[in-house]
PDB file of C-alpha atoms in Angstrom:
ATOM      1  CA  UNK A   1       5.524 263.785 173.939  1.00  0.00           C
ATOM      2  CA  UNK A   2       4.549 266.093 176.639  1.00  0.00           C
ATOM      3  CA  UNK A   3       4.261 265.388 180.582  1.00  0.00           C
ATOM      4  CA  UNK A   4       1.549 267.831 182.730  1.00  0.00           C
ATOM      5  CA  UNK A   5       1.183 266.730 185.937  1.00  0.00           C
ATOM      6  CA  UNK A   6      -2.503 267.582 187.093  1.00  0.00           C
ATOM      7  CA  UNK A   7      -2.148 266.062 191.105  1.00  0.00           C
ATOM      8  CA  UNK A   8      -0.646 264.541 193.395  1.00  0.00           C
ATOM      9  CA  UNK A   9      -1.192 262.636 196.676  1.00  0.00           C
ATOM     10  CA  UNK A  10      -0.144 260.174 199.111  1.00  0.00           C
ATOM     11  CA  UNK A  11      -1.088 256.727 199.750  1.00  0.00           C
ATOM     12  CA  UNK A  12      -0.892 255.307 202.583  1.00  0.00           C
ATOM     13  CA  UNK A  13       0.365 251.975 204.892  1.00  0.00           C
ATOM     14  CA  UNK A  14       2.606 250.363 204.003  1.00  0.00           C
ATOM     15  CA  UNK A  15       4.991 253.212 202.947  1.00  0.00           C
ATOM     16  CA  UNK A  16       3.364 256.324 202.597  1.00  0.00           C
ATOM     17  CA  UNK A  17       6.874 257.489 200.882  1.00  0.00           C
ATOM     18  CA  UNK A  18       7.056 254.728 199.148  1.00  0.00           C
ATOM     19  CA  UNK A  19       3.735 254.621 197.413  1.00  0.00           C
ATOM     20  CA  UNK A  20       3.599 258.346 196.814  1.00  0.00           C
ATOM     21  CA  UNK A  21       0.859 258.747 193.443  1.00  0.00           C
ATOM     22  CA  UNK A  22       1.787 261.176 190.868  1.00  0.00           C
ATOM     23  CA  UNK A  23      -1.232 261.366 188.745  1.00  0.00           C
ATOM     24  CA  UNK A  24      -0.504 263.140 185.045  1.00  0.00           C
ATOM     25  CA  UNK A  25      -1.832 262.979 181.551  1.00  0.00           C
ATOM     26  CA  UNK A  26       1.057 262.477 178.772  1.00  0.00           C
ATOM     27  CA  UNK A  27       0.119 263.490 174.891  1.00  0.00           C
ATOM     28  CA  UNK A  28       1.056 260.292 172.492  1.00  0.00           C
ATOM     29  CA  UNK A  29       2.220 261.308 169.019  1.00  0.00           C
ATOM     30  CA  UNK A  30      -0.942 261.060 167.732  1.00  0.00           C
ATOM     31  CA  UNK A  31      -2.592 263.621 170.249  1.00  0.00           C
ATOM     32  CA  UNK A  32      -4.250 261.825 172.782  1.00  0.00           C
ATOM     33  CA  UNK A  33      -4.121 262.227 175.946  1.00  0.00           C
ATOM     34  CA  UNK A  34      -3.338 259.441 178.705  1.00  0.00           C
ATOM     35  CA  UNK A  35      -4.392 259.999 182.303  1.00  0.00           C
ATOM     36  CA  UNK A  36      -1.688 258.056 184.530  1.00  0.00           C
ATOM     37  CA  UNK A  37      -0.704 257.279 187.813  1.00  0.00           C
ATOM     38  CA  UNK A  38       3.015 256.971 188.472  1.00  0.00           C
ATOM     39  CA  UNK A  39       4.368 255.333 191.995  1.00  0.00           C
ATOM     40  CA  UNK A  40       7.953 254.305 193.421  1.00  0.00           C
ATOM     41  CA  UNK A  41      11.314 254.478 191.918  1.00  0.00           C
ATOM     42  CA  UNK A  42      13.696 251.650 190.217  1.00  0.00           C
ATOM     43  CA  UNK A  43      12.962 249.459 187.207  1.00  0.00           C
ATOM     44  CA  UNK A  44       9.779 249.998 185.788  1.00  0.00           C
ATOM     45  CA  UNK A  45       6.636 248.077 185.278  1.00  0.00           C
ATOM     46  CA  UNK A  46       3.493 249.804 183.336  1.00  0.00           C
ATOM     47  CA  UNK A  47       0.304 248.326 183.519  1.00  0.00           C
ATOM     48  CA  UNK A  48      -1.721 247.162 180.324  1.00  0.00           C
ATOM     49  CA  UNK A  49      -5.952 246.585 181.322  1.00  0.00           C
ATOM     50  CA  UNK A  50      -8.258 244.486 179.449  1.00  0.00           C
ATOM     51  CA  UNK A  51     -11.488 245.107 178.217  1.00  0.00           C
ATOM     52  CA  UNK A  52     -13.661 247.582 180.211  1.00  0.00           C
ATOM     53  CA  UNK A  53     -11.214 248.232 183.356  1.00  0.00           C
ATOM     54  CA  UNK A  54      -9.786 251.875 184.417  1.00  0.00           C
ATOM     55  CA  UNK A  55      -7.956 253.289 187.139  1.00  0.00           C
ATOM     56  CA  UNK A  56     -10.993 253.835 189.066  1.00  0.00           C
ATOM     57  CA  UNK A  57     -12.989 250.863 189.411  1.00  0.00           C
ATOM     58  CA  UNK A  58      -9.867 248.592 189.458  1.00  0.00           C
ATOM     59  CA  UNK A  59      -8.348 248.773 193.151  1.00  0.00           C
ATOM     60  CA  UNK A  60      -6.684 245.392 192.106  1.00  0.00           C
ATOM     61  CA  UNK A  61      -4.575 247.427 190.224  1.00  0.00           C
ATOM     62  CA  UNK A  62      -4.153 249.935 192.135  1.00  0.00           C
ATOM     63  CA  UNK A  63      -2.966 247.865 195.108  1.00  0.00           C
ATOM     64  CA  UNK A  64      -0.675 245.582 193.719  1.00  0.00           C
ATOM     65  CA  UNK A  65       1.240 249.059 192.031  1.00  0.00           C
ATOM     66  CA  UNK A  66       1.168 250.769 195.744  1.00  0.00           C
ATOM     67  CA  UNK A  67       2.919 246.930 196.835  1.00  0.00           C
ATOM     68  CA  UNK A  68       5.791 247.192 193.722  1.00  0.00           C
ATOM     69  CA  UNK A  69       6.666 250.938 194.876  1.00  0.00           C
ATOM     70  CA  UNK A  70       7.182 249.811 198.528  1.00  0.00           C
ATOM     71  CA  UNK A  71       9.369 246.717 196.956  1.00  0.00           C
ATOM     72  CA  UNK A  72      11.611 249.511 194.918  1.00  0.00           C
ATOM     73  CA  UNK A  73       9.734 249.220 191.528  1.00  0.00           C
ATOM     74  CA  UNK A  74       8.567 252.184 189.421  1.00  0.00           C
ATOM     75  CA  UNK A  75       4.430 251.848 188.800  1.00  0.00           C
ATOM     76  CA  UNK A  76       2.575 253.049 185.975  1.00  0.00           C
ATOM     77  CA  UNK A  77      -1.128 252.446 185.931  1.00  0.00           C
ATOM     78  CA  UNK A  78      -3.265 254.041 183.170  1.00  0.00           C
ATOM     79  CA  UNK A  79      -6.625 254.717 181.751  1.00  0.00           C
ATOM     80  CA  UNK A  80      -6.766 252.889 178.135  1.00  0.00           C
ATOM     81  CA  UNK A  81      -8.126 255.284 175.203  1.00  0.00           C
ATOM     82  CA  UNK A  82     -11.423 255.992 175.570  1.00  0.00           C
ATOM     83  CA  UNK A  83     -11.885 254.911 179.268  1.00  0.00           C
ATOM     84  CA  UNK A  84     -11.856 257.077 182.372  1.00  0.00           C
ATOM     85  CA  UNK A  85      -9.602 259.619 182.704  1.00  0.00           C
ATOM     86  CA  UNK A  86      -8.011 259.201 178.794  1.00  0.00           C
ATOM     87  CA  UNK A  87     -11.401 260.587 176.668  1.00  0.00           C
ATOM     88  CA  UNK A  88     -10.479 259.833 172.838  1.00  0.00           C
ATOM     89  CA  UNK A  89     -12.977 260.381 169.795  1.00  0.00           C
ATOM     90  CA  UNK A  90     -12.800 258.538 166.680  1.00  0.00           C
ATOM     91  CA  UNK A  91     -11.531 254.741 165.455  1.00  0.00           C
ATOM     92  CA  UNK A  92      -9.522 253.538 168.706  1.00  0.00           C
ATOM     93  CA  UNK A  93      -7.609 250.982 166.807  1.00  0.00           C
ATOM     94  CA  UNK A  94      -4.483 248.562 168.349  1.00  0.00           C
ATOM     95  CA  UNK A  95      -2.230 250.838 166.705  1.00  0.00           C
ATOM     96  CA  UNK A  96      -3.643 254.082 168.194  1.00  0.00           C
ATOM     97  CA  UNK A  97      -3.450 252.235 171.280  1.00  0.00           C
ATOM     98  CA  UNK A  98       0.316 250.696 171.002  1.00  0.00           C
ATOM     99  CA  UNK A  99       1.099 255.076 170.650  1.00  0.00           C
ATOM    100  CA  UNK A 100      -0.589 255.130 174.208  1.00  0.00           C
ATOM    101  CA  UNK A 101       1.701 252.695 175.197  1.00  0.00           C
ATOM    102  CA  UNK A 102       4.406 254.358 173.630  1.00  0.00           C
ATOM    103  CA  UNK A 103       3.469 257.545 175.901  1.00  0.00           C
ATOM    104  CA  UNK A 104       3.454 255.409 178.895  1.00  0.00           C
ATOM    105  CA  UNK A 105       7.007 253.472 178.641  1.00  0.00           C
ATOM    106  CA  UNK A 106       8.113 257.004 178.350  1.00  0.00           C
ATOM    107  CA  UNK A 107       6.839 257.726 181.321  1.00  0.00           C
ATOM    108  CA  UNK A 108       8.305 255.026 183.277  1.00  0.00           C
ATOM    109  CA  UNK A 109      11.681 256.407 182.130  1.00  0.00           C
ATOM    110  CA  UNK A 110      12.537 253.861 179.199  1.00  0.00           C
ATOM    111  CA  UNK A 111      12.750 250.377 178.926  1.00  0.00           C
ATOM    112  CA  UNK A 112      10.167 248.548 181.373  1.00  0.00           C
ATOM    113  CA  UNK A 113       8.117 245.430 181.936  1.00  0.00           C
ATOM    114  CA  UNK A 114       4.287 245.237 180.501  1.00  0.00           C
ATOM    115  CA  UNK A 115       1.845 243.590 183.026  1.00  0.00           C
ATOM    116  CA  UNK A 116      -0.633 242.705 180.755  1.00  0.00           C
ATOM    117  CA  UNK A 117      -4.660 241.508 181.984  1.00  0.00           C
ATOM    118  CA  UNK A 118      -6.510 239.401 179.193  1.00  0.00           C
ATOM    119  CA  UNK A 119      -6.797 240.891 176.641  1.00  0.00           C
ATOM    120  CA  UNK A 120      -3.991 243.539 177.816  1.00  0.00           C
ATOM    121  CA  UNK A 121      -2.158 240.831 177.586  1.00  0.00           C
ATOM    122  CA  UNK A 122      -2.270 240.497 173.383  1.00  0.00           C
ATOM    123  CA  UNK A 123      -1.444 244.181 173.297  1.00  0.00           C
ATOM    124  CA  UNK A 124       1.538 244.061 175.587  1.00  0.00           C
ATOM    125  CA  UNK A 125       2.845 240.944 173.465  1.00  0.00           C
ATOM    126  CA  UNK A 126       2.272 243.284 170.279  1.00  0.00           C
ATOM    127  CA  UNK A 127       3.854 246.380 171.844  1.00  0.00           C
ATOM    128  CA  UNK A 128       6.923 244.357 172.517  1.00  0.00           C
ATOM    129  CA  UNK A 129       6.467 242.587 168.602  1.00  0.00           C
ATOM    130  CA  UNK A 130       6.380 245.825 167.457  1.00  0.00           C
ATOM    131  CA  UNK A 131       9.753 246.908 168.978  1.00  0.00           C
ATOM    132  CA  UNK A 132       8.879 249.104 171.955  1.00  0.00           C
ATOM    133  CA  UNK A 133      11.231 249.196 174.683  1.00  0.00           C
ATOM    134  CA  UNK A 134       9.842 246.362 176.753  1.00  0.00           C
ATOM    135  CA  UNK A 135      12.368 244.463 178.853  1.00  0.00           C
ATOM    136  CA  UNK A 136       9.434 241.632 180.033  1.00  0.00           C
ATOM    137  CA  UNK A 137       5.948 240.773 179.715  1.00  0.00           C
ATOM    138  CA  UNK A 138       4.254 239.260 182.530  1.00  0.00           C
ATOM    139  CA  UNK A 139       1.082 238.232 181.274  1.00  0.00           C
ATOM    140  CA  UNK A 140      -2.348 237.774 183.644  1.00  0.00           C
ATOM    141  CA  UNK A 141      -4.620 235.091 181.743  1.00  0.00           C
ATOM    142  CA  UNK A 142      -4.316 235.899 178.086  1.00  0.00           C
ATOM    143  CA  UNK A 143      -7.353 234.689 176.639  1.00  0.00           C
ATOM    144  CA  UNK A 144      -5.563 232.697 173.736  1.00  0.00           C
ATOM    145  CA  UNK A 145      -7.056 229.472 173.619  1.00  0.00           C
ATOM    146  CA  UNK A 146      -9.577 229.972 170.512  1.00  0.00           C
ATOM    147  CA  UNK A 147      -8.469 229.121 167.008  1.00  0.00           C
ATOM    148  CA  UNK A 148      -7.066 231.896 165.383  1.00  0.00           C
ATOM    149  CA  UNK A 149     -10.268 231.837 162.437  1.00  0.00           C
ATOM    150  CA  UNK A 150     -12.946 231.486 165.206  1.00  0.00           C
ATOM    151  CA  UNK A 151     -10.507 234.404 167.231  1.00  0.00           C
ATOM    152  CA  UNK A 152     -10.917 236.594 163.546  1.00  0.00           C
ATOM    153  CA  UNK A 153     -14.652 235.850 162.982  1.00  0.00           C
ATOM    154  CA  UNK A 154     -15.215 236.924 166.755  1.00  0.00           C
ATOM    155  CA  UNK A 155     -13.530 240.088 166.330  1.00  0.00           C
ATOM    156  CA  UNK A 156     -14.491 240.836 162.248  1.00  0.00           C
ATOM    157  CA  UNK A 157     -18.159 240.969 163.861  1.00  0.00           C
ATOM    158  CA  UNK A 158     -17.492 243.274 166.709  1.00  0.00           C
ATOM    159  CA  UNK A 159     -15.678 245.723 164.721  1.00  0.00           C
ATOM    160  CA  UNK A 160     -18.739 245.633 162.175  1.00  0.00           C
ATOM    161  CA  UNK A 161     -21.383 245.976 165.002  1.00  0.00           C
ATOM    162  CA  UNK A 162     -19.432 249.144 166.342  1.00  0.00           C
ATOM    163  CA  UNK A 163     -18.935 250.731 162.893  1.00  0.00           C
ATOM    164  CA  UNK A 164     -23.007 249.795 162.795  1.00  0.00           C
ATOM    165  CA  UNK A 165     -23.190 251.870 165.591  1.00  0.00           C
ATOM    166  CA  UNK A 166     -24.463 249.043 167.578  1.00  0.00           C
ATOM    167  CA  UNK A 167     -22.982 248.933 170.757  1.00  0.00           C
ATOM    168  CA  UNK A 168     -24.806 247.478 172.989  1.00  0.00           C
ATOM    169  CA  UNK A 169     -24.591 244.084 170.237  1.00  0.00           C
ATOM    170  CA  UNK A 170     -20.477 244.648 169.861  1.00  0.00           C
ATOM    171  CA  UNK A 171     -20.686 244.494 174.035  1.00  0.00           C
ATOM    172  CA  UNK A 172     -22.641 241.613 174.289  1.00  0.00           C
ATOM    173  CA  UNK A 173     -20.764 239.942 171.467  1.00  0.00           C
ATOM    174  CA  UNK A 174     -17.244 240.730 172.765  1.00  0.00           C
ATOM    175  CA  UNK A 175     -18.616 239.033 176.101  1.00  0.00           C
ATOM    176  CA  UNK A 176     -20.282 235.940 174.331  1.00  0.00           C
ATOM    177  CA  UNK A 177     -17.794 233.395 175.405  1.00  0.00           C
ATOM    178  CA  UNK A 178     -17.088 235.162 179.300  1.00  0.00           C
ATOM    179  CA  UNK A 179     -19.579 233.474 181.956  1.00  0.00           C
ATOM    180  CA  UNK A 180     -23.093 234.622 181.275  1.00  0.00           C
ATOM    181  CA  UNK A 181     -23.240 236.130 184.660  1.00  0.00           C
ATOM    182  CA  UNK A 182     -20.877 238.599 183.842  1.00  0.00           C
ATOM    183  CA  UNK A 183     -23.138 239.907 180.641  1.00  0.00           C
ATOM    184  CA  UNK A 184     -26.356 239.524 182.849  1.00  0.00           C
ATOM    185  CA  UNK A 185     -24.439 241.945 185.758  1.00  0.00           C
ATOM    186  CA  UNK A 186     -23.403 244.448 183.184  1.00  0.00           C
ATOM    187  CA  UNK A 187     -27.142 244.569 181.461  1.00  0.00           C
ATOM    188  CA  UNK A 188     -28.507 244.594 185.037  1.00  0.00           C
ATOM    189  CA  UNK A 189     -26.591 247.489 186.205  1.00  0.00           C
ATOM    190  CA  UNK A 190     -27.181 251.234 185.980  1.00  0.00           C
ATOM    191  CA  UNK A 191     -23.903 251.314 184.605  1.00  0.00           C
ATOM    192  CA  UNK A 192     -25.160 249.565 181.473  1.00  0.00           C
ATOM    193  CA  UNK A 193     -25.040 252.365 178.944  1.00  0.00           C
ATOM    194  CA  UNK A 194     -21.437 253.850 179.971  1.00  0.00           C
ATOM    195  CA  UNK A 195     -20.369 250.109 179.808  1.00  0.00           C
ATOM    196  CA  UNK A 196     -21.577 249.584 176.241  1.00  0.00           C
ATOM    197  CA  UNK A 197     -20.537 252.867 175.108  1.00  0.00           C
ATOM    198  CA  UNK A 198     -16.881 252.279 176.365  1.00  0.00           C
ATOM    199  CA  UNK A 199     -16.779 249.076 173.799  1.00  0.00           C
ATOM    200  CA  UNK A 200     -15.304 251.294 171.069  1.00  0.00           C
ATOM    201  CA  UNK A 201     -12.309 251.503 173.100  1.00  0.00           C
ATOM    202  CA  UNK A 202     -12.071 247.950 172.903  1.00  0.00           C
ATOM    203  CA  UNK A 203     -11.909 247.310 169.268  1.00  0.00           C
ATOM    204  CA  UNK A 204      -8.322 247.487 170.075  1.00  0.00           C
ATOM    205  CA  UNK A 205      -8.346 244.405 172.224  1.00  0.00           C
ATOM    206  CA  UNK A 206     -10.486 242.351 169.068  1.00  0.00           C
ATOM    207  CA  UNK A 207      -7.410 243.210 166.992  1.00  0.00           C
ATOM    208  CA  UNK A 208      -4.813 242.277 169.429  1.00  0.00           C
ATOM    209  CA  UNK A 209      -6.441 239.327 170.257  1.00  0.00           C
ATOM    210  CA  UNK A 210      -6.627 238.197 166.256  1.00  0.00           C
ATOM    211  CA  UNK A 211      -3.238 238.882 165.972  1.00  0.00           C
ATOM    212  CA  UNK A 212      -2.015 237.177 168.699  1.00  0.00           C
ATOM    213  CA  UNK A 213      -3.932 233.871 168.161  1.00  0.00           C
ATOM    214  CA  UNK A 214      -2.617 233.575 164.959  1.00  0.00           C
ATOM    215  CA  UNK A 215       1.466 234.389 165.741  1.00  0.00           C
ATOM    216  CA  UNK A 216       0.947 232.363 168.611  1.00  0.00           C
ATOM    217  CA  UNK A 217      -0.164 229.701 166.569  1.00  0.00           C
ATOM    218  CA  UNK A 218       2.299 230.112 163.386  1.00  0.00           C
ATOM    219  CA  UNK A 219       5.435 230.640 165.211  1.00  0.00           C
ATOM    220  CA  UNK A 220       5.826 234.160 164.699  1.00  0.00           C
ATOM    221  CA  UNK A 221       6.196 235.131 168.691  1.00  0.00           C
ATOM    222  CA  UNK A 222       9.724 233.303 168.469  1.00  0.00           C
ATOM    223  CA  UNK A 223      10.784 237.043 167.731  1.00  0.00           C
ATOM    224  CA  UNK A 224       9.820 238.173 170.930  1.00  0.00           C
ATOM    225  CA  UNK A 225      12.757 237.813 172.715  1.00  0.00           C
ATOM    226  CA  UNK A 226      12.156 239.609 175.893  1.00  0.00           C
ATOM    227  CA  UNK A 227      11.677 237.326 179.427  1.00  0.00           C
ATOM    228  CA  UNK A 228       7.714 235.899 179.513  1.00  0.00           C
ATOM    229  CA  UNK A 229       6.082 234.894 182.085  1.00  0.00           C
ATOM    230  CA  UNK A 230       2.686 233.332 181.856  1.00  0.00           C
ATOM    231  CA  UNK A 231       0.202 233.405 185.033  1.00  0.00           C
ATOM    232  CA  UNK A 232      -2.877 231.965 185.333  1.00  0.00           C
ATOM    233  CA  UNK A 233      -5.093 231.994 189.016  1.00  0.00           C
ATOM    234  CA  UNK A 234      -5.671 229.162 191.302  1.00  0.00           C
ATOM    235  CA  UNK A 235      -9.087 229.024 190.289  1.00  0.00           C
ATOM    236  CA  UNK A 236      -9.513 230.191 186.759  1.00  0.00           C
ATOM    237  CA  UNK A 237     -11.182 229.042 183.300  1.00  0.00           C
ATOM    238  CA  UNK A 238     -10.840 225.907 181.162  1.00  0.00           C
ATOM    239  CA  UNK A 239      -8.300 226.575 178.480  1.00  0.00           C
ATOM    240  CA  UNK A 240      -6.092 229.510 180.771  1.00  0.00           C
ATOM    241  CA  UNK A 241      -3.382 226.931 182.182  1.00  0.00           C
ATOM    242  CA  UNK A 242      -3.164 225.308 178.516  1.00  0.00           C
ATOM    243  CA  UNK A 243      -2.928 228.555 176.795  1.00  0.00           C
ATOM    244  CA  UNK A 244      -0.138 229.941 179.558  1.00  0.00           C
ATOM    245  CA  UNK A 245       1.612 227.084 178.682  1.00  0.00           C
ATOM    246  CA  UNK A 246       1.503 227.540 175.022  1.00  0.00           C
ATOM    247  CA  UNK A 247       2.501 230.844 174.996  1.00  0.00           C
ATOM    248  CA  UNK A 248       5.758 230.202 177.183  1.00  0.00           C
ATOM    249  CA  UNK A 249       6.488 227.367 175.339  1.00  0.00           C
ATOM    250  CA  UNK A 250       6.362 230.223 172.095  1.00  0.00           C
ATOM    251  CA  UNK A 251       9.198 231.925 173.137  1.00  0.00           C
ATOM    252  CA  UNK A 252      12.814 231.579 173.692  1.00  0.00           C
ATOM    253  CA  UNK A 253      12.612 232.587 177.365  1.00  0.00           C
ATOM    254  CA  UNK A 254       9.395 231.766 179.044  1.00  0.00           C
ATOM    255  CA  UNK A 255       7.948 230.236 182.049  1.00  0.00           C
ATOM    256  CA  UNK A 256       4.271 229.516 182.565  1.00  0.00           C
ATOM    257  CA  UNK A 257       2.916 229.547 186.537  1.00  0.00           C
ATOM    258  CA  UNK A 258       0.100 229.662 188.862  1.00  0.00           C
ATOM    259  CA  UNK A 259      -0.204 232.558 191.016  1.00  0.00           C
ATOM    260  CA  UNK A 260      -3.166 233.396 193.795  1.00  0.00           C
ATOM    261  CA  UNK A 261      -6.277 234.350 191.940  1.00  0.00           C
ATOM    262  CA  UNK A 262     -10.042 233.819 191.148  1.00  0.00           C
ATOM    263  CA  UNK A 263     -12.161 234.259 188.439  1.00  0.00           C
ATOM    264  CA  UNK A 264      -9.597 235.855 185.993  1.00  0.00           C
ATOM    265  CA  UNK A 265      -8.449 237.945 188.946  1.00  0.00           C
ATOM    266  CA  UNK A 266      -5.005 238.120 190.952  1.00  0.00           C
ATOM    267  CA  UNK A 267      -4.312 238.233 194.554  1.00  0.00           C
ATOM    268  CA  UNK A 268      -2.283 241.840 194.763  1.00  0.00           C
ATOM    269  CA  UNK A 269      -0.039 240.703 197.546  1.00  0.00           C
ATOM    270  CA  UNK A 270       0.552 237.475 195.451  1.00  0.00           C
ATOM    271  CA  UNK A 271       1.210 239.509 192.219  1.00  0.00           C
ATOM    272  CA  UNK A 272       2.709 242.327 193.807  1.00  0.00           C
ATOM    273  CA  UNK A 273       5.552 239.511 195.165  1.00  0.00           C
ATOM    274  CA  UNK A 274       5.389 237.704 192.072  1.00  0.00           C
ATOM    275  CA  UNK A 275       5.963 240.603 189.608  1.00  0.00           C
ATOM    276  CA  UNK A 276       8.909 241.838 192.219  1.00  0.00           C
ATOM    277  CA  UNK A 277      10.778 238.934 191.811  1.00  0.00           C
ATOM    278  CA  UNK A 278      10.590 239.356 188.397  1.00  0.00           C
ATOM    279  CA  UNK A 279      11.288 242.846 188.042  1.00  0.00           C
ATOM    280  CA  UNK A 280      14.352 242.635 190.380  1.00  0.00           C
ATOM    281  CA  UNK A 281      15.694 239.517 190.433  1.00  0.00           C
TER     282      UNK A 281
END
């Protein structure tokens, strides 16, 4: 893998030293190219988005990996395959993506914690399945709570609506069981066509997600024998709490909790403590 740092700059408050942001592209052993941003020194936690989110419309993010650098915790936040900063033609499958992952745990100097978000989360739990060198998985409101079937239907028919060329249908499908709000926004806003053309980049996250439901389900994440921790907001969705629950009570070492969020979002100062205490403790 190679490492070409493109800029750098400074953050700032509370530790402009601290929170220093290297940001650098890394080529996975496939070829593609990752855009990153790398803060702090000390054990290392990378990132994993959901569906749709990249480095620069998620200050969420951003903020709660300026908070771990100022706490003595190596940051990596990335752009997914085929979002922002990380362009990628072609079928952006879970395993293309797990090589992007790859690249980025390389980064962070070796073994590190996965933060994943929703769906992220069924890709970090599949990285560390697959044998990566993941030494945790904190997981932000994995979206497990559908049958596995209903979970492979779901994501047969986006896969076939992409393929189709359809993507404005995969979008709207992938989002069929999110608030109806959230589908109105997206079809409302300007940003409409970028956001349905990014869905190819989340046929990843339909495959991760099928996966997952189903190990979680038959027993197989047993394996994963890595620290889990399971967070759901303080005001989240029916089904989150249960399915934290369920997936710490999956594995030998897990703990399911509530953190500060809303609406399948975290608090960064509440995360950035949480994950801290995890990391270092």
């Amino acid at each position: 893998m190679s490492d070409d740092t493109d800029t750098a700059r400074t953050s700032g408050p509370p530790s402009a030293a601290a929170t220093a942001c290297a940001t650098a592209t890394v080529t996975t052993a496939r070829g593609d190219r990752v855009t990153y941003d790398l803060r702090g020194t000390g054990p290392a936690v990378v990132f994993v988005a959901g569906a749709g989110p990249f480095r620069a419309v998620d200050p969420v993010t951003t903020r709660t990996a300026e908070i771990l650098a100022a706490a003595g915790v190596t940051t990596v936040v990335y752009d997914r395959l085929g979002r922002g900063d990380s362009p990628a033609a072609g079928r952006l499958d879970l395993d293309r993506e797990l090589d992007a992952v790859a690249a980025v745990l390389d980064v962070a100097g070796g073994p590190a914690v996965l933060c994943g978000h929703s769906s992220g989360c069924a890709i970090s739990l599949r990285a560390a399945d697959r044998g990566l060198p993941v030494l945790g998985l904190a997981l932000w409101e994995a979206p497990l709570e559908s049958g596995a079937g209903e979970t492979a239907a779901w994501a047969a028919e986006i896969e076939r609506r992409i393929d189709a060329g359809d993507l404005e249908g995969a979008t709207e499908h992938f989002m069929k069981d999110m608030p109806p709000e959230w589908l109105a926004g997206a079809k409302a806003s300007p940003e409409w066509p970028a956001i349905a053309a990014s869905v190819v980049s989340q046929r990843a996250d339909a495959q991760a997600l099928t996966w997952a439901t189903r190990a979680l389900r038959d027993g197989e994440l047993s394996g994963i024998q890595v620290p889990l921790l399971a967070m759901t907001g303080t005001r989240t969705f029916p089904g989150m709490p249960e399915a934290a629950a369920d997936l710490a009570s999956a594995v030998p070492d897990g703990t399911a909790e509530t953190v500060a969020g809303a609406d399948h979002s975290w608090d960064p100062e509440a995360m950035g403590d949480r994950l801290a205490r995890f990391v270092l403790e």
